[in-house]
XYZ file of C-alpha atoms in Angstrom:
508
model
C 131.999 68.183 49.012
C 133.872 67.499 52.277
C 132.439 63.979 52.375
C 133.622 63.383 48.787
C 137.151 64.526 49.654
C 137.246 62.222 52.661
C 136.050 59.308 50.526
C 138.724 59.999 47.915
C 141.390 60.288 50.606
C 140.341 56.930 52.051
C 140.821 55.261 48.671
C 144.239 56.736 47.918
C 147.178 54.406 47.539
C 149.011 53.559 50.741
C 152.164 55.363 49.624
C 150.144 58.544 49.044
C 149.017 58.471 52.666
C 152.529 58.231 54.102
C 153.809 61.097 56.239
C 156.207 63.330 54.344
C 159.103 62.460 56.661
C 158.676 58.725 56.016
C 158.297 59.277 52.256
C 161.581 61.190 52.199
C 163.377 58.358 54.013
C 161.991 55.798 51.553
C 162.978 57.856 48.511
C 166.457 58.430 49.929
C 166.845 54.688 50.607
C 165.833 53.539 47.108
C 167.888 56.231 45.397
C 171.334 55.041 46.524
C 172.612 51.546 45.730
C 172.698 49.345 48.812
C 176.420 48.488 48.393
C 177.486 52.113 48.735
C 178.937 52.752 52.205
C 180.477 56.176 52.544
C 180.214 59.176 54.804
C 180.446 61.444 51.763
C 177.547 62.231 49.410
C 177.133 59.386 46.871
C 178.549 59.484 43.340
C 176.160 59.840 40.411
C 177.039 56.309 39.271
C 175.909 55.007 42.660
C 172.391 56.400 42.253
C 169.681 54.036 41.070
C 167.473 56.890 39.876
C 167.948 60.632 39.486
C 166.172 63.188 41.630
C 164.573 64.691 38.507
C 163.012 61.327 37.648
C 161.606 61.050 41.174
C 160.215 64.575 40.992
C 158.254 63.716 37.841
C 156.201 60.936 39.457
C 153.659 63.142 41.223
C 153.337 66.442 43.048
C 153.934 64.828 46.462
C 157.204 63.292 45.327
C 158.176 66.533 43.596
C 157.661 68.512 46.803
C 159.593 65.901 48.806
C 162.572 66.018 46.432
C 162.635 69.773 45.900
C 162.300 70.579 49.607
C 164.902 68.095 50.951
C 168.530 69.148 51.153
C 170.038 65.642 50.946
C 168.751 65.165 47.387
C 170.885 68.111 46.265
C 174.143 67.192 48.004
C 175.654 65.527 44.909
C 175.375 66.367 41.233
C 177.059 65.697 37.888
C 177.743 68.501 35.431
C 178.248 67.139 31.940
C 176.897 67.237 28.380
C 173.466 65.933 29.433
C 173.001 68.041 32.550
C 174.067 71.572 31.653
C 171.021 72.980 29.897
C 169.965 76.456 30.945
C 166.986 75.001 32.840
C 169.165 72.489 34.703
C 171.750 75.113 35.579
C 169.065 77.494 36.785
C 167.451 74.856 39.004
C 170.804 73.769 40.425
C 171.843 77.356 41.153
C 168.568 77.943 42.974
C 168.913 74.815 45.110
C 172.575 75.436 45.938
C 171.626 78.882 47.177
C 168.632 77.505 49.099
C 170.597 74.749 50.844
C 173.723 76.754 51.591
C 174.920 74.725 54.584
C 175.072 71.133 53.287
C 178.352 69.513 52.135
C 178.525 68.953 48.373
C 179.900 66.396 45.919
C 180.447 67.562 42.340
C 181.350 65.565 39.234
C 182.578 67.554 36.233
C 182.907 66.246 32.679
C 185.012 68.941 31.019
C 185.371 69.051 27.234
C 188.213 71.291 26.134
C 187.844 70.943 22.360
C 186.440 74.272 21.193
C 183.439 73.001 19.153
C 182.342 70.775 22.069
C 183.191 73.046 24.989
C 179.666 74.456 25.140
C 178.349 70.924 25.740
C 180.608 70.124 28.668
C 180.512 70.754 32.361
C 182.663 73.860 31.955
C 179.442 75.769 31.274
C 178.401 75.046 34.850
C 181.755 75.887 36.455
C 180.548 79.401 37.444
C 177.857 77.715 39.571
C 180.554 76.192 41.787
C 182.599 79.295 42.437
C 180.405 80.615 45.293
C 180.300 77.149 46.913
C 183.905 75.930 46.849
C 184.126 75.999 50.647
C 181.277 73.434 50.805
C 182.756 70.851 48.444
C 183.840 67.684 50.273
C 184.226 65.494 47.164
C 185.200 66.420 43.615
C 185.451 64.189 40.525
C 186.871 65.737 37.358
C 187.090 63.987 33.991
C 188.936 66.143 31.486
C 190.302 66.238 27.972
C 193.860 67.434 27.210
C 195.025 70.840 28.406
C 192.032 71.707 30.561
C 194.413 72.634 33.360
C 196.978 74.197 31.038
C 197.074 77.952 30.801
C 196.239 78.942 27.246
C 196.078 82.690 27.770
C 192.296 82.841 27.449
C 190.112 83.939 30.314
C 187.731 81.005 29.923
C 185.918 78.932 32.512
C 188.528 76.178 32.456
C 191.612 78.280 33.165
C 190.516 79.101 36.721
C 191.960 75.758 37.918
C 195.406 76.669 36.638
C 195.691 80.404 37.109
C 194.367 80.760 40.616
C 195.601 77.549 42.275
C 192.038 77.251 43.473
C 191.467 76.315 47.129
C 188.959 73.793 48.493
C 189.162 74.176 52.292
C 186.777 71.267 53.123
C 187.656 68.852 50.309
C 188.178 65.255 51.512
C 188.021 63.310 48.216
C 189.582 64.343 44.899
C 189.729 62.395 41.656
C 191.123 63.885 38.460
C 191.139 61.712 35.335
C 192.640 62.975 32.094
C 191.101 61.072 29.191
C 193.901 62.135 26.854
C 197.581 62.922 27.341
C 199.027 63.683 30.737
C 198.629 67.179 32.130
C 199.190 69.120 35.334
C 196.920 70.667 37.954
C 197.095 73.214 40.741
C 194.549 72.614 43.505
C 194.887 73.430 47.197
C 193.124 70.974 49.533
C 194.537 70.972 53.094
C 192.000 68.421 54.456
C 192.230 65.871 51.674
C 191.918 62.200 52.713
C 191.662 60.467 49.307
C 193.596 61.473 46.196
C 193.115 59.682 42.858
C 195.091 60.994 39.870
C 194.995 59.415 36.385
C 197.619 60.711 33.951
C 198.341 63.756 36.094
C 202.130 63.743 36.183
C 202.936 67.094 37.791
C 201.197 69.079 40.476
C 201.834 71.197 43.541
C 202.135 68.177 45.839
C 202.461 70.127 49.076
C 199.067 71.713 48.386
C 197.145 68.413 48.215
C 199.255 65.907 50.189
C 199.006 66.246 53.950
C 199.421 64.215 57.121
C 195.753 63.159 57.068
C 195.842 61.550 53.605
C 194.706 57.900 53.805
C 194.398 56.864 50.138
C 196.888 57.753 47.394
C 196.168 56.443 43.882
C 198.576 57.415 41.087
C 197.856 55.915 37.674
C 199.485 56.428 34.292
C 196.642 54.893 32.291
C 193.362 56.359 31.133
C 190.375 55.297 29.062
C 192.122 56.227 25.814
C 195.820 56.018 26.600
C 197.562 52.856 27.831
C 201.086 54.027 28.621
C 203.244 54.929 31.589
C 204.027 58.289 33.112
C 207.358 59.116 34.677
C 207.735 60.126 38.293
C 211.059 60.910 39.925
C 212.108 58.928 42.988
C 212.784 62.125 44.880
C 209.243 63.354 44.178
C 207.632 60.097 45.272
C 209.763 59.998 48.412
C 208.729 63.554 49.197
C 205.055 62.672 48.695
C 205.217 59.592 50.922
C 207.140 61.435 53.619
C 204.125 63.724 54.014
C 201.673 60.806 54.455
C 202.253 59.158 57.859
C 198.569 58.121 58.019
C 198.495 56.502 54.563
C 196.360 53.335 54.576
C 196.172 52.528 50.837
C 198.857 53.072 48.186
C 198.064 52.340 44.521
C 200.794 52.803 41.894
C 199.765 51.772 38.377
C 201.614 52.356 35.113
C 204.283 54.415 36.914
C 207.947 54.508 35.862
C 210.449 55.876 38.370
C 213.343 58.061 37.247
C 216.333 59.774 38.821
C 218.255 59.132 42.058
C 216.748 59.108 45.540
C 219.789 58.994 47.835
C 219.565 62.706 48.628
C 216.160 62.315 50.283
C 215.500 60.736 53.674
C 213.696 57.414 53.454
C 210.141 57.759 54.796
C 208.200 54.982 56.469
C 204.486 54.212 56.209
C 203.455 52.843 59.626
C 199.708 52.736 58.855
C 199.882 51.159 55.377
C 197.717 48.047 54.926
C 196.823 47.960 51.202
C 199.391 48.067 48.387
C 198.805 47.710 44.652
C 201.650 48.050 42.191
C 200.698 46.892 38.685
C 201.264 47.351 34.978
C 199.063 46.221 32.104
C 201.984 45.104 29.920
C 205.175 43.308 30.856
C 204.570 43.026 34.570
C 205.415 45.373 37.378
C 208.354 47.755 37.193
C 211.059 46.070 39.280
C 212.511 49.434 40.261
C 209.327 50.256 42.155
C 209.555 47.059 44.210
C 213.157 47.789 45.165
C 212.167 51.358 45.897
C 209.367 50.223 48.228
C 211.303 47.462 49.982
C 212.505 49.606 52.901
C 209.493 51.936 52.961
C 206.574 49.528 53.243
C 205.826 47.616 56.487
C 205.347 44.333 54.611
C 204.559 42.329 57.731
C 201.330 44.264 58.395
C 199.890 44.436 54.863
C 196.353 43.075 54.658
C 196.022 43.209 50.878
C 198.704 43.238 48.205
C 198.437 43.188 44.406
C 201.672 43.045 42.425
C 201.641 42.007 38.783
C 202.734 39.433 37.731
C 203.977 38.023 41.024
C 206.194 38.325 44.053
C 209.819 37.270 44.156
C 211.034 35.086 47.003
C 212.485 38.149 48.714
C 209.140 39.919 48.787
C 207.206 36.772 49.666
C 209.404 36.320 52.699
C 208.896 39.968 53.634
C 205.116 39.856 53.157
C 204.139 36.336 54.190
C 207.142 34.674 55.780
C 207.778 34.296 59.491
C 204.071 33.975 60.357
C 202.068 30.860 61.204
C 199.024 30.577 58.949
C 195.793 28.864 59.944
C 193.713 29.259 56.754
C 194.408 29.375 53.004
C 191.748 30.406 50.480
C 192.827 30.049 46.837
C 190.153 30.977 44.309
C 189.101 33.032 41.285
C 187.757 36.553 41.845
C 186.710 38.621 38.814
C 188.686 36.407 36.464
C 191.933 36.545 38.457
C 193.369 34.221 41.059
C 193.206 35.498 44.619
C 195.008 34.017 47.620
C 193.788 34.780 51.134
C 195.887 33.765 54.122
C 194.619 34.122 57.679
C 197.185 34.526 60.405
C 197.191 32.120 63.338
C 194.883 33.703 65.915
C 196.265 34.740 69.247
C 194.215 34.672 72.446
C 191.165 36.871 71.992
C 192.132 37.738 68.407
C 190.452 36.581 65.223
C 193.696 36.717 63.277
C 194.743 38.995 60.423
C 193.810 38.123 56.848
C 196.131 39.038 53.985
C 195.067 39.012 50.361
C 197.410 38.503 47.415
C 195.636 39.473 44.219
C 196.716 38.299 40.775
C 198.129 35.252 42.471
C 199.332 32.016 40.888
C 200.557 28.584 41.818
C 204.094 29.971 41.509
C 203.529 32.188 44.535
C 202.488 29.217 46.667
C 205.482 27.227 45.421
C 207.868 30.104 46.140
C 206.442 30.563 49.616
C 206.861 26.853 50.290
C 210.504 27.048 49.253
C 211.304 30.203 51.209
C 209.263 29.543 54.382
C 208.069 25.920 54.558
C 207.319 26.168 58.286
C 204.475 28.635 57.778
C 202.154 25.772 56.759
C 202.637 23.500 59.747
C 199.613 24.909 61.604
C 197.290 25.330 58.602
C 193.869 24.051 59.684
C 191.623 25.035 56.779
C 192.162 24.860 53.017
C 189.467 26.423 50.829
C 189.821 26.156 47.047
C 187.416 26.577 44.181
C 187.482 24.166 41.246
C 190.137 26.139 39.372
C 192.368 26.300 42.446
C 191.837 22.559 42.949
C 192.958 21.879 39.371
C 196.113 23.950 39.768
C 197.091 22.446 43.111
C 196.320 18.935 41.880
C 198.466 19.308 38.782
C 201.324 20.784 40.785
C 201.169 18.031 43.405
C 201.073 15.222 40.833
C 203.522 16.576 38.235
C 206.789 15.230 39.621
C 205.987 11.534 39.981
C 204.376 11.236 36.519
C 200.960 10.356 37.902
C 197.870 11.333 35.935
C 196.423 14.720 36.875
C 193.490 14.416 39.253
C 191.185 16.029 36.676
C 191.471 14.230 33.363
C 190.609 17.135 31.051
C 192.210 20.567 30.946
C 189.368 21.749 28.713
C 187.279 22.366 31.824
C 189.893 24.856 33.029
C 189.661 26.869 29.796
C 185.853 26.871 30.034
C 185.954 28.120 33.615
C 188.327 30.944 32.711
C 186.107 31.983 29.825
C 182.904 31.879 31.870
C 184.312 33.955 34.722
C 185.089 36.780 32.305
C 188.843 36.704 32.682
C 190.372 39.938 31.453
C 193.582 38.090 30.594
C 192.530 34.855 28.944
C 196.011 33.907 27.836
C 196.882 33.224 31.486
C 194.905 29.949 31.381
C 197.339 27.760 29.409
C 200.307 29.682 30.835
C 199.163 28.907 34.368
C 198.787 25.224 33.429
C 202.356 25.088 32.152
C 203.558 26.786 35.312
C 201.670 24.210 37.366
C 203.377 21.353 35.572
C 206.786 22.936 36.067
C 206.455 23.773 39.748
C 206.813 21.113 42.406
C 204.585 21.212 45.477
C 205.896 17.966 46.973
C 207.039 19.982 49.986
C 203.449 21.070 50.646
C 202.648 19.140 53.793
C 199.702 20.161 55.938
C 199.855 17.939 59.038
C 197.353 20.040 61.041
C 194.709 20.302 58.287
C 191.203 19.773 59.674
C 188.889 21.063 56.924
C 189.057 20.916 53.123
C 186.395 23.068 51.474
C 185.719 22.800 47.738
C 183.501 25.323 45.945
C 182.435 26.125 42.414
C 183.996 29.037 40.553
C 181.844 32.116 41.037
C 180.004 32.904 37.808
C 180.437 29.479 36.178
C 177.257 28.396 34.393
C 177.891 24.666 34.222
C 177.352 22.099 36.960
C 180.623 21.102 38.638
C 181.601 17.658 39.877
C 184.822 16.223 41.271
C 185.103 12.473 41.654
C 185.523 11.168 45.188
C 188.708 9.355 44.139
C 190.235 12.669 43.025
C 189.465 14.243 46.389
C 190.886 11.277 48.288
C 194.098 11.273 46.256
C 194.423 15.026 46.701
C 194.139 14.661 50.485
C 196.678 11.846 50.546
C 199.214 14.091 48.793
C 198.965 16.708 51.564
C 200.442 14.515 54.300
C 197.708 15.223 56.867
C 198.080 13.695 60.333
C 194.359 12.873 60.362
C 191.835 12.791 57.538
C 190.296 16.280 57.224
C 186.595 16.978 56.990
C 185.479 17.658 53.392
C 182.884 20.369 52.753
C 181.350 20.838 49.293
C 179.795 24.125 48.174
C 177.874 23.788 44.869
C 180.142 20.892 43.950
C 179.005 17.289 43.519
C 180.995 14.058 43.673
C 178.922 12.690 40.772
C 177.331 14.357 37.761
C 173.891 13.808 39.275
C 174.893 15.577 42.489
C 176.442 18.424 40.531
C 173.326 18.984 38.427
C 171.153 18.877 41.548
C 173.372 21.448 43.296
C 173.276 23.717 40.249
C 169.482 23.465 40.126
C 169.231 24.424 43.808
C 171.596 27.344 43.258
C 169.575 28.657 40.307
C 166.301 28.212 42.186
C 167.564 30.260 45.110
C 168.676 33.056 42.805
C 165.242 33.392 41.156
C 163.011 36.239 42.449
C 160.359 35.080 44.878
C 162.128 31.777 45.623
C 163.717 30.990 48.968
C 165.082 27.649 47.886
C 164.350 24.461 45.974
C 161.652 22.175 47.279
């Protein structure tokens, strides 16, 4: 019998012979998506496979999952995960691993007939472990935080002003109309609120907050919420360490002259957008004296920056590199600051960019381009710059067909397809004759990310484009998945597809 067991053990699969410690590391590695980089427990959406699915493979995997604390550090409580068996197992594991930090995601359904299906059924499980929560995501329906007089599982958020002493990340998204909340989190570092228009700000905003995201939109409601200037000033005055400020679908009301103007010395990322009609101009004027524009690394303002803000954000600095391309269907402009001794230079990103921004920057601060050494554009950026450079002297555009531009916008999944023709008209109206790049050394042309068709740009177009830039010496041209003939373009596309196929390292 012993000999038979040894023979069977020798023929087991290699993974079945792994030490338990190594098996746990492998399972933990394959569970979380590789792009997730956070010190907090991962979100449920970032998990490739659930711990329950892993536990059902075999007894060895089941023991590894059930006896390892890290597999129980994050959990989602919603309609599909609140059965009595699931709640019982989770309660047992939370009690067993009573020292690990936790991340909880709650899907709360307030409508009476559906309440029994939501995460509110599992709220009692969290009450003994609130001091261990480091991250909390809450998706709610209307009035979950409102006091309705009933002693139900939802009202505890409102009535008690519940405290989370270790909470670092908080996201509350109201899928319906705006509502209020009362949560105390003295160590919070990231705060994301969607359609939460009133709260006890002093309880959640502190000097250690690094990310503040206030949004008036939700999955079901596309409208703005109102926030008084005095309230926003008070919030920002409590955030000296703020790194990222996101204001979306926010309308400011009331005066602000009675409140001292704060300053955000650590701010590097600013997004101020609206889905309809462009950004609220009042917010830009409100932020003008608060934001250290000269040190911003990334800025997204819809639909664009005025000359005043361009000068504040990008003017007065010598730029060495310009990257103008499409990212996720929207134009993105990256500018790298001229590097000082021993410094790689700061890069600043302007999302939702357009040719108008480049033209405005040329008008307001033409000297910033005199040291530009590298220009990197994708095909769409090349089309826009070419049209703008050739519009004033009635020459033919460098690309003969604007149909290719519409195709590229459609293939890259643009969320705002009507910007294609509008951008073309703007290109033809704006004059980039003042765009002179005497120090340019490298021109890099690349295909639009996500485009399915082979891309080619005729050599004559490239030469004429370079001649319009007024370079002191002819720059080096680098092509990335772009051909100067149709044959070259098809060959490049074939190589690109071959490299993307599983098991292929490249085309032969």
